[in-house]
PDB file of C-alpha atoms in Angstrom:
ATOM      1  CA  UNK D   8     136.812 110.865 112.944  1.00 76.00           C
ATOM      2  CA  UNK D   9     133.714 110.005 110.729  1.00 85.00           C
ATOM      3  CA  UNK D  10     130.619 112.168 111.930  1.00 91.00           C
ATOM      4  CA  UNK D  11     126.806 112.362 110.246  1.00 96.00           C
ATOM      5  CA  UNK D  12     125.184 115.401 111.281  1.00 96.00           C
ATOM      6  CA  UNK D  13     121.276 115.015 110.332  1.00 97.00           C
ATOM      7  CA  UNK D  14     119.939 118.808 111.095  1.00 96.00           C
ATOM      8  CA  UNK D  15     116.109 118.560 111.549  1.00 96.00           C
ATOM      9  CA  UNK D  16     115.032 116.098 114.484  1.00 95.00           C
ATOM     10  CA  UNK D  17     111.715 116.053 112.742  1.00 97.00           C
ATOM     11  CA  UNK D  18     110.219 117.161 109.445  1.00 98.00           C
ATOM     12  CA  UNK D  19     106.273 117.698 109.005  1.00 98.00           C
ATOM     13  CA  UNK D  20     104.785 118.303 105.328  1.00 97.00           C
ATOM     14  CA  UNK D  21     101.734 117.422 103.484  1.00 98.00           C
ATOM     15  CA  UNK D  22     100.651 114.687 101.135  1.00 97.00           C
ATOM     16  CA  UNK D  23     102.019 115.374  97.302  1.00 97.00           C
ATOM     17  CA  UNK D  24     104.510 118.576  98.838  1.00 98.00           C
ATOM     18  CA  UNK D  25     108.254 117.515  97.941  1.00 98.00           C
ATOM     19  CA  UNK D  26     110.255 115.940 100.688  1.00 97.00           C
ATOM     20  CA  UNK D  27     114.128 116.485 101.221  1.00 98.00           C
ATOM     21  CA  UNK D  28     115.809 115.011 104.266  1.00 98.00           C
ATOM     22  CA  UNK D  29     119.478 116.503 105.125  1.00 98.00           C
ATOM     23  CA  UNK D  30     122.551 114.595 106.186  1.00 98.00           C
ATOM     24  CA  UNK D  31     125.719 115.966 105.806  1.00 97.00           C
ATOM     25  CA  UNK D  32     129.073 114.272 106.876  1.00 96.00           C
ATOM     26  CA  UNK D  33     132.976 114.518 107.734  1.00 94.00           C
ATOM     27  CA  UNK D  34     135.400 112.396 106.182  1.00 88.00           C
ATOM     28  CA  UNK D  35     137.807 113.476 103.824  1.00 80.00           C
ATOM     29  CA  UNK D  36     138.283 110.265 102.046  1.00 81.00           C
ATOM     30  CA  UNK D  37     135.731 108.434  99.636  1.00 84.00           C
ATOM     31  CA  UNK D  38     133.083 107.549 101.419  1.00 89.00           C
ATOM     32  CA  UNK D  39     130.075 104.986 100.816  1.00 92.00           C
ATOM     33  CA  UNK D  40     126.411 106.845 102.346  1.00 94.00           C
ATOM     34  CA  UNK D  41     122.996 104.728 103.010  1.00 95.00           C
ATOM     35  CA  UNK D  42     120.233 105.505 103.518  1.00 97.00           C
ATOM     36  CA  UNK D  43     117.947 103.399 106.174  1.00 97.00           C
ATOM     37  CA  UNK D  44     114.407 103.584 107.275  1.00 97.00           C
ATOM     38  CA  UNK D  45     112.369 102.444 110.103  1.00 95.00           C
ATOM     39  CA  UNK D  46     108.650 102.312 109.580  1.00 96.00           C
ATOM     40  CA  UNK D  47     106.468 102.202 112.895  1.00 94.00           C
ATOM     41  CA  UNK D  48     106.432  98.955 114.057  1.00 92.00           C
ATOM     42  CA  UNK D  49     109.096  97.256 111.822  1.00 94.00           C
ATOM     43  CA  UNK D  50     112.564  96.406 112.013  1.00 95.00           C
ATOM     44  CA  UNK D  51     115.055  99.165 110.878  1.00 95.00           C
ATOM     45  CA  UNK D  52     116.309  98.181 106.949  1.00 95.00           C
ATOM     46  CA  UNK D  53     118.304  99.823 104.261  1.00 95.00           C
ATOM     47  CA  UNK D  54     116.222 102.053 101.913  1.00 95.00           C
ATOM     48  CA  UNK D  55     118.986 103.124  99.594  1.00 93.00           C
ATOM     49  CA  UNK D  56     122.898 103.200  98.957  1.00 92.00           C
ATOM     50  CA  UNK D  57     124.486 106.219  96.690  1.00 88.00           C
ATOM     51  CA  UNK D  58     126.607 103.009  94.848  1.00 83.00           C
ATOM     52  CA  UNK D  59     123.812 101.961  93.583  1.00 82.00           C
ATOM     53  CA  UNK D  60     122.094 105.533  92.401  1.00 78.00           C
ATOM     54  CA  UNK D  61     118.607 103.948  92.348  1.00 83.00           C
ATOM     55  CA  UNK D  62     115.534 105.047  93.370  1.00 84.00           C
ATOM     56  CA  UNK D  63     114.083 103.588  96.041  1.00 88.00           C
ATOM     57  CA  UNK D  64     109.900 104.295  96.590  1.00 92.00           C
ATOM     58  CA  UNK D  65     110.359 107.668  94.888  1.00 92.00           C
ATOM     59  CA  UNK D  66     113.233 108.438  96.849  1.00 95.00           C
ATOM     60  CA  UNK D  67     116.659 109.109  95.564  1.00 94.00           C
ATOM     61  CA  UNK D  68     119.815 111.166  96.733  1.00 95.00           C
ATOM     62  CA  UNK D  69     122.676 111.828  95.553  1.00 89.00           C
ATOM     63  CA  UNK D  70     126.509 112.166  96.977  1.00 91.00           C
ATOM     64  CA  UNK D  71     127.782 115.635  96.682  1.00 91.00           C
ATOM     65  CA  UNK D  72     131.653 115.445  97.816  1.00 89.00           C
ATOM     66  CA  UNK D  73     131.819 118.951  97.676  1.00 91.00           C
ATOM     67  CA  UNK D  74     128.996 119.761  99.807  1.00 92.00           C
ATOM     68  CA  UNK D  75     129.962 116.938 101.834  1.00 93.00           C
ATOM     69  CA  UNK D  76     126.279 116.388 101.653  1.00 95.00           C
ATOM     70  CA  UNK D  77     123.331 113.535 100.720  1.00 96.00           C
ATOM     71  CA  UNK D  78     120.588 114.566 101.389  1.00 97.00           C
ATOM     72  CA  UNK D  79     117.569 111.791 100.277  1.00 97.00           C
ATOM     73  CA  UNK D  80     114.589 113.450  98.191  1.00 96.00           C
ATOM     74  CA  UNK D  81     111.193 112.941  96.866  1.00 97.00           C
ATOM     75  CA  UNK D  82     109.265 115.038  94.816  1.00 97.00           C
ATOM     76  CA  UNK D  83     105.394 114.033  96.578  1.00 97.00           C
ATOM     77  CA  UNK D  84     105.169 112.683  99.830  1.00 97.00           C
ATOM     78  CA  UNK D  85     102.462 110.088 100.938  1.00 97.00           C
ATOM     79  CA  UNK D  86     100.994 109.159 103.897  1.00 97.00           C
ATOM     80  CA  UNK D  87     103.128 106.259 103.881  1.00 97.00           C
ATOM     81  CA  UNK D  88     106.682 107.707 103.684  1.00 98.00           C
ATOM     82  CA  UNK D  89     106.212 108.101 107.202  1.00 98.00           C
ATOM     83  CA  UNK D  90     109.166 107.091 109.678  1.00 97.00           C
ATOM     84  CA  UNK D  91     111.939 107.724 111.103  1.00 96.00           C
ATOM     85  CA  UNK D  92     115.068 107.709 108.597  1.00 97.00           C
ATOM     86  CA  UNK D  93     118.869 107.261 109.199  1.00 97.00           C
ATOM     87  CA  UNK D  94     121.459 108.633 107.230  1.00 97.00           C
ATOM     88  CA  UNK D  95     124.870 106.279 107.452  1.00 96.00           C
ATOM     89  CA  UNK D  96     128.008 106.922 106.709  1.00 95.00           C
ATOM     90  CA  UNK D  97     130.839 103.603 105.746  1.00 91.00           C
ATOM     91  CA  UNK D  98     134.357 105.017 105.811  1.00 85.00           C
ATOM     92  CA  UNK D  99     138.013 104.269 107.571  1.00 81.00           C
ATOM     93  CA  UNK D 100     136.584 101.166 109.317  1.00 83.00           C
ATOM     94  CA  UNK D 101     134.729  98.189 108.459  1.00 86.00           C
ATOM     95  CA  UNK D 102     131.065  99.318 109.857  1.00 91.00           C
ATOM     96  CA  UNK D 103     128.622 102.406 110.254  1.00 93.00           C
ATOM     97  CA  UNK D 104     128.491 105.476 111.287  1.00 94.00           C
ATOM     98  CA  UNK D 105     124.715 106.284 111.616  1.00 95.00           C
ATOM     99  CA  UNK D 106     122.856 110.128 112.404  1.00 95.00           C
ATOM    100  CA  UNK D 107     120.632 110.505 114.758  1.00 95.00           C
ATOM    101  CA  UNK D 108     118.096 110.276 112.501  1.00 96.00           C
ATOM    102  CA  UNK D 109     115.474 112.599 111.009  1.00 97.00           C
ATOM    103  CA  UNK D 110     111.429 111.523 111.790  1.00 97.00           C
ATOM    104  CA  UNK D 111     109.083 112.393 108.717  1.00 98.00           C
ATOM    105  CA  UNK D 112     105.583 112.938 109.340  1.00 98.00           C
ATOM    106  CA  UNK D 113     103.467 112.781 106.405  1.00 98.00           C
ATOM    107  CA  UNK D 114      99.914 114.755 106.447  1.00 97.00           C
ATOM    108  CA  UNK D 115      96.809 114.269 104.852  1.00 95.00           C
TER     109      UNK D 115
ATOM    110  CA  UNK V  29     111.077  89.104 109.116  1.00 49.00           C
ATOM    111  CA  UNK V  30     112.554  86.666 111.200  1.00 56.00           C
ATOM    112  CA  UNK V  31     116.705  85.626 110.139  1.00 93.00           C
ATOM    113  CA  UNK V  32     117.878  87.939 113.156  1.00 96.00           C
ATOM    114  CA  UNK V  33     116.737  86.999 116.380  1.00 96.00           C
ATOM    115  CA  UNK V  34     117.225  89.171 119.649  1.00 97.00           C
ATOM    116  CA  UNK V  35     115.459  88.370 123.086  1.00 92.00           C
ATOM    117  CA  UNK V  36     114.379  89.071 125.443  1.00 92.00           C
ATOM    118  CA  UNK V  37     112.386  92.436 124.107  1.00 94.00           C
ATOM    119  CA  UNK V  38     111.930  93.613 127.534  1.00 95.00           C
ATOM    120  CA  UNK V  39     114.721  93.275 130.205  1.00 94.00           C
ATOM    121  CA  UNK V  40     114.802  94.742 133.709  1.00 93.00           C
ATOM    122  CA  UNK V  41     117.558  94.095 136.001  1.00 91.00           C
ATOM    123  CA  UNK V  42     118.750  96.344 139.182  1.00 91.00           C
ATOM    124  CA  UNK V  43     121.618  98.464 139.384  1.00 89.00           C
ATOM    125  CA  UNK V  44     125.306  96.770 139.479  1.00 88.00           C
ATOM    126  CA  UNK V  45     124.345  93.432 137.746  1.00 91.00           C
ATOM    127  CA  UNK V  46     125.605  92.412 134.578  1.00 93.00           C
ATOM    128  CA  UNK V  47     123.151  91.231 132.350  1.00 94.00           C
ATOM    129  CA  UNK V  48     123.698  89.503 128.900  1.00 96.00           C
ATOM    130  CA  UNK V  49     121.576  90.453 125.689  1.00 96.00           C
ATOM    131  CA  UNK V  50     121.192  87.493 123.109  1.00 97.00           C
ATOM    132  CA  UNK V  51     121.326  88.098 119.177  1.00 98.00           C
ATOM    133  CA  UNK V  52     121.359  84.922 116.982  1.00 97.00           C
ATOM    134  CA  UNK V  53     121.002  84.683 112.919  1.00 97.00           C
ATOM    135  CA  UNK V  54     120.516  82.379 110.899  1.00 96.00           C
ATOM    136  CA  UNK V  55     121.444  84.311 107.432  1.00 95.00           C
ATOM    137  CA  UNK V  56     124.849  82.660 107.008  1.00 95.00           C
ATOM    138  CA  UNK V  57     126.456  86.372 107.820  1.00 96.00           C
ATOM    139  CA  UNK V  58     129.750  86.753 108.781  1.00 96.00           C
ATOM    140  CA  UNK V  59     129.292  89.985 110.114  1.00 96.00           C
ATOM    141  CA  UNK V  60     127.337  91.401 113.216  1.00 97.00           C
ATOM    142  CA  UNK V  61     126.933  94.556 115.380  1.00 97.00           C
ATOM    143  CA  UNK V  62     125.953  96.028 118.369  1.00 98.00           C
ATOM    144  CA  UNK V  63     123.913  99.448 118.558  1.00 97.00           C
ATOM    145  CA  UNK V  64     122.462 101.326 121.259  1.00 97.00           C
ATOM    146  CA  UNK V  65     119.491 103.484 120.309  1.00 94.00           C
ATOM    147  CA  UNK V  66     118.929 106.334 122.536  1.00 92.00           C
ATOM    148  CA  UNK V  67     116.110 108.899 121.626  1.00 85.00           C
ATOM    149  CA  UNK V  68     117.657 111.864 120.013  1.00 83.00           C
ATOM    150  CA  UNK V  69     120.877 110.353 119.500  1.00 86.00           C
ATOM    151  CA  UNK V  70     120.432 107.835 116.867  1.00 90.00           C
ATOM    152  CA  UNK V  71     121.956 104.720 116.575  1.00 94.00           C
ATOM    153  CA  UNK V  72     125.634 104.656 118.397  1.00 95.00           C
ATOM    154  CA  UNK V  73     127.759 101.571 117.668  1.00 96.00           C
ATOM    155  CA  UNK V  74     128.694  99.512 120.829  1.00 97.00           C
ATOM    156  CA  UNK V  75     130.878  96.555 119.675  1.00 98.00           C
ATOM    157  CA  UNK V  76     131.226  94.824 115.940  1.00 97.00           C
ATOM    158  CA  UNK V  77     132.827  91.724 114.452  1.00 97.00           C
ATOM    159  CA  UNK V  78     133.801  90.672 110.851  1.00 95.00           C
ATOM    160  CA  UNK V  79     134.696  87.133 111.215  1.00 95.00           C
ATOM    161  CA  UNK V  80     134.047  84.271 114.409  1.00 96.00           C
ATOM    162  CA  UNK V  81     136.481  84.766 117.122  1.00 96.00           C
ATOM    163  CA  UNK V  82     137.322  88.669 116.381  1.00 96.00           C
ATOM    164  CA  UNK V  83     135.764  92.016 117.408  1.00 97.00           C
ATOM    165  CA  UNK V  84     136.127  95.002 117.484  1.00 96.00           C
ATOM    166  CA  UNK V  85     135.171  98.305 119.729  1.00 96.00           C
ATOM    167  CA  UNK V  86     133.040 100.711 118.204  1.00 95.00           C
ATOM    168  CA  UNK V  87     132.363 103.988 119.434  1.00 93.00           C
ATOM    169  CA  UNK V  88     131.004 103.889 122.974  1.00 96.00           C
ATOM    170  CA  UNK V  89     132.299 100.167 124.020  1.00 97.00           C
ATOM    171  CA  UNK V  90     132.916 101.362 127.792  1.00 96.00           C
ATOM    172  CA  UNK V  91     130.954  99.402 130.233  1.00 96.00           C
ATOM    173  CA  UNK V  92     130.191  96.220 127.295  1.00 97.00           C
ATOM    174  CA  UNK V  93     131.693  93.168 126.474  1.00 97.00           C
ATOM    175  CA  UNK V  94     131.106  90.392 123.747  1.00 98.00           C
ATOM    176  CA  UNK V  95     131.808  87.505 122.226  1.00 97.00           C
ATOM    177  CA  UNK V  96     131.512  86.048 118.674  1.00 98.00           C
ATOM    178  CA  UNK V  97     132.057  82.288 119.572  1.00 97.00           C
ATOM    179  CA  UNK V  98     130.042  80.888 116.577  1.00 97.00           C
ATOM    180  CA  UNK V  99     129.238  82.628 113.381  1.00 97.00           C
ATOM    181  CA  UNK V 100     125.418  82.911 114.071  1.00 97.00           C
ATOM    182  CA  UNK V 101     125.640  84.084 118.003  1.00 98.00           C
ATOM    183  CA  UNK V 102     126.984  87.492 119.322  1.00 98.00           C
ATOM    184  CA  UNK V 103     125.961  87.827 122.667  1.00 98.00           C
ATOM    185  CA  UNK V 104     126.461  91.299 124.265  1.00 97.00           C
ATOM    186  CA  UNK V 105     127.221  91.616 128.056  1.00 97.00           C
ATOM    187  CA  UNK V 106     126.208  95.107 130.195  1.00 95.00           C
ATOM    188  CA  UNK V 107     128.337  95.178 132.785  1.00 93.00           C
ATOM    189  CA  UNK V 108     127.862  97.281 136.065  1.00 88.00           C
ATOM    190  CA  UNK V 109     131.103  99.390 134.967  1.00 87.00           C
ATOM    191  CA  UNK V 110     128.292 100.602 132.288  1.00 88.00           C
ATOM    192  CA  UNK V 111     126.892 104.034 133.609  1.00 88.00           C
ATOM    193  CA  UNK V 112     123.601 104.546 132.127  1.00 90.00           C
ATOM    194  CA  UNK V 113     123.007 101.434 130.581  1.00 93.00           C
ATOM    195  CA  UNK V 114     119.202 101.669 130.303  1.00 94.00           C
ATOM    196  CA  UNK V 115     118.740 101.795 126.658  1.00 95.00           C
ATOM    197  CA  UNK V 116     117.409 100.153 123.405  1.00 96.00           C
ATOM    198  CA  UNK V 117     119.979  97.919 121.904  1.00 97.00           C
ATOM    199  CA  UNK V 118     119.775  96.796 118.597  1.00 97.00           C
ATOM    200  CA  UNK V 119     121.299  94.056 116.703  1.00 98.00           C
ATOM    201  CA  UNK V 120     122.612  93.403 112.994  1.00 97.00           C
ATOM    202  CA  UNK V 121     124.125  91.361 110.630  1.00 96.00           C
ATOM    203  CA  UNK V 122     125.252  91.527 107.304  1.00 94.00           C
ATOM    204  CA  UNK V 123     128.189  89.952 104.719  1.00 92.00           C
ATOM    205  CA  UNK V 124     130.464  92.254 106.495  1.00 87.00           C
ATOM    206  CA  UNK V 125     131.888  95.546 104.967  1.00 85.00           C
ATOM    207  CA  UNK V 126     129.467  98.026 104.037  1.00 85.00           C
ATOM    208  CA  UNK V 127     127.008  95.671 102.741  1.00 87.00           C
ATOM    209  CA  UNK V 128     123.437  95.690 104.182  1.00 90.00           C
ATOM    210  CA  UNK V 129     122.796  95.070 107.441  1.00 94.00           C
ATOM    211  CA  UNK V 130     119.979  93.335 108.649  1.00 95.00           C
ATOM    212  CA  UNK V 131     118.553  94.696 112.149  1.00 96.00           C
ATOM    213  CA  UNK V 132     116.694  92.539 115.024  1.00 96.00           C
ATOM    214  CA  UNK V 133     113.685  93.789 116.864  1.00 95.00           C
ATOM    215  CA  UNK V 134     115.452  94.840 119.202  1.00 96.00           C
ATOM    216  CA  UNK V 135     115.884  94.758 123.467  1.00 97.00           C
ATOM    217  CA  UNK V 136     114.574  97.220 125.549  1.00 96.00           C
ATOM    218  CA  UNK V 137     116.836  97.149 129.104  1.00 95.00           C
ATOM    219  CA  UNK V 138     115.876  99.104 132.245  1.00 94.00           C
ATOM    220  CA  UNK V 139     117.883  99.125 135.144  1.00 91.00           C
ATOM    221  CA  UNK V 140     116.142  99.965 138.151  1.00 87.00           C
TER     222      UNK V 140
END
């Protein structure tokens, strides 16, 4: 069965430090990962798909089959990367598979 | 925002009544979904459908039901056979696939 295990429940740094959120997954076909984000008060909406390898906002991540692994990065946080982010998983079905998500908290 | 429409955002009902959660869109999508949000869980998929008149379970469909009558409605029934069905439940739609889906504001239901 398709799993996404996101490790860290919530992950604090500083303005300008370099962000990387984890999400590793199981499926042993070829998979398609997402990433989506919920800010506070807004409606839950993609942020970025590894088809596409763009970068979203500063962020960007990158499928490692190997690893098993995308984990979404961003060399300087700000304040208003803030929320609570979703690592999804599209394989052996026609819908999601979504983690339990990872909350960033951004510092001054 | 606005294209995804889920309401009421607060629902309380008592324990062994079904209750029925409304999601309507408006995108032209032929595809829509049921989640239930629970903290510390994420986002666990309830029911889905890829086309009017078919659905499918998704991974904790025990206790729901729905119904995809007309493309833009996918109403989503708790039942009483539901253990702990107090919950956030989100809504989606997309083209179907894994192309983007576009979430509601979701319903907040407490049983008391």
């Amino acid at each position: 069965a398709q799993r996404v295990t996101q490790p860290e429940k919530l992950l604090s740094v500083f303005k300008g430090a370099p962000v990387e959120l984890k999400c590793n997954y199981s499926y042993s076909g070829s998979p398609e990962l997402f990433w989506y984000v919920q800010y506070s008060r807004q409606r839950l909406q993609l942020l970025l798909r590894h088809i596409s390898r763009e970068s979203i906002k500063g962020f960007t991540a990158d499928l490692n089959k190997g690893e098993t692994s995308f984990h979404l990065k961003k060399p300087f946080a700000q304040e208003e990367d803030s929320a609570m982010y979703y690592c999804a998983l599209g394989a052996g079905r026609r819908a999601l598979t979504f983690g339990s998500g990872t909350r960033l908290q951004v510092q001054p | 925002d606005g294209g995804i429409t889920q309401s009421p955002k607060y629902l309380f009902r008592k324990e062994g009544q079904n209750v029925t959660l409304s999601c309507e869109q408006n995108l032209n999508h032929d595809a829509m979904y049921w989640y239930r949000q629970d903290p510390g869980q994420g986002l666990r998929l309830i029911y889905y459908s890829q086309i009017v008149n078919d659905f499918q379970k998704g991974d904790i469909a025990e206790g729901y039901s729905v119904s995809r009558e007309k493309k833009e409605s996918f109403p989503l029934t708790v039942t009483s056979a539901q253990k702990n069905p107090t919950a956030f439940y989100l809504c989606a739609s997309g083209q179907g696939g894994y192309n983007e889906q576009f979430f509601g504001p979701g319903t907040r239901l407490t049983v008391l």
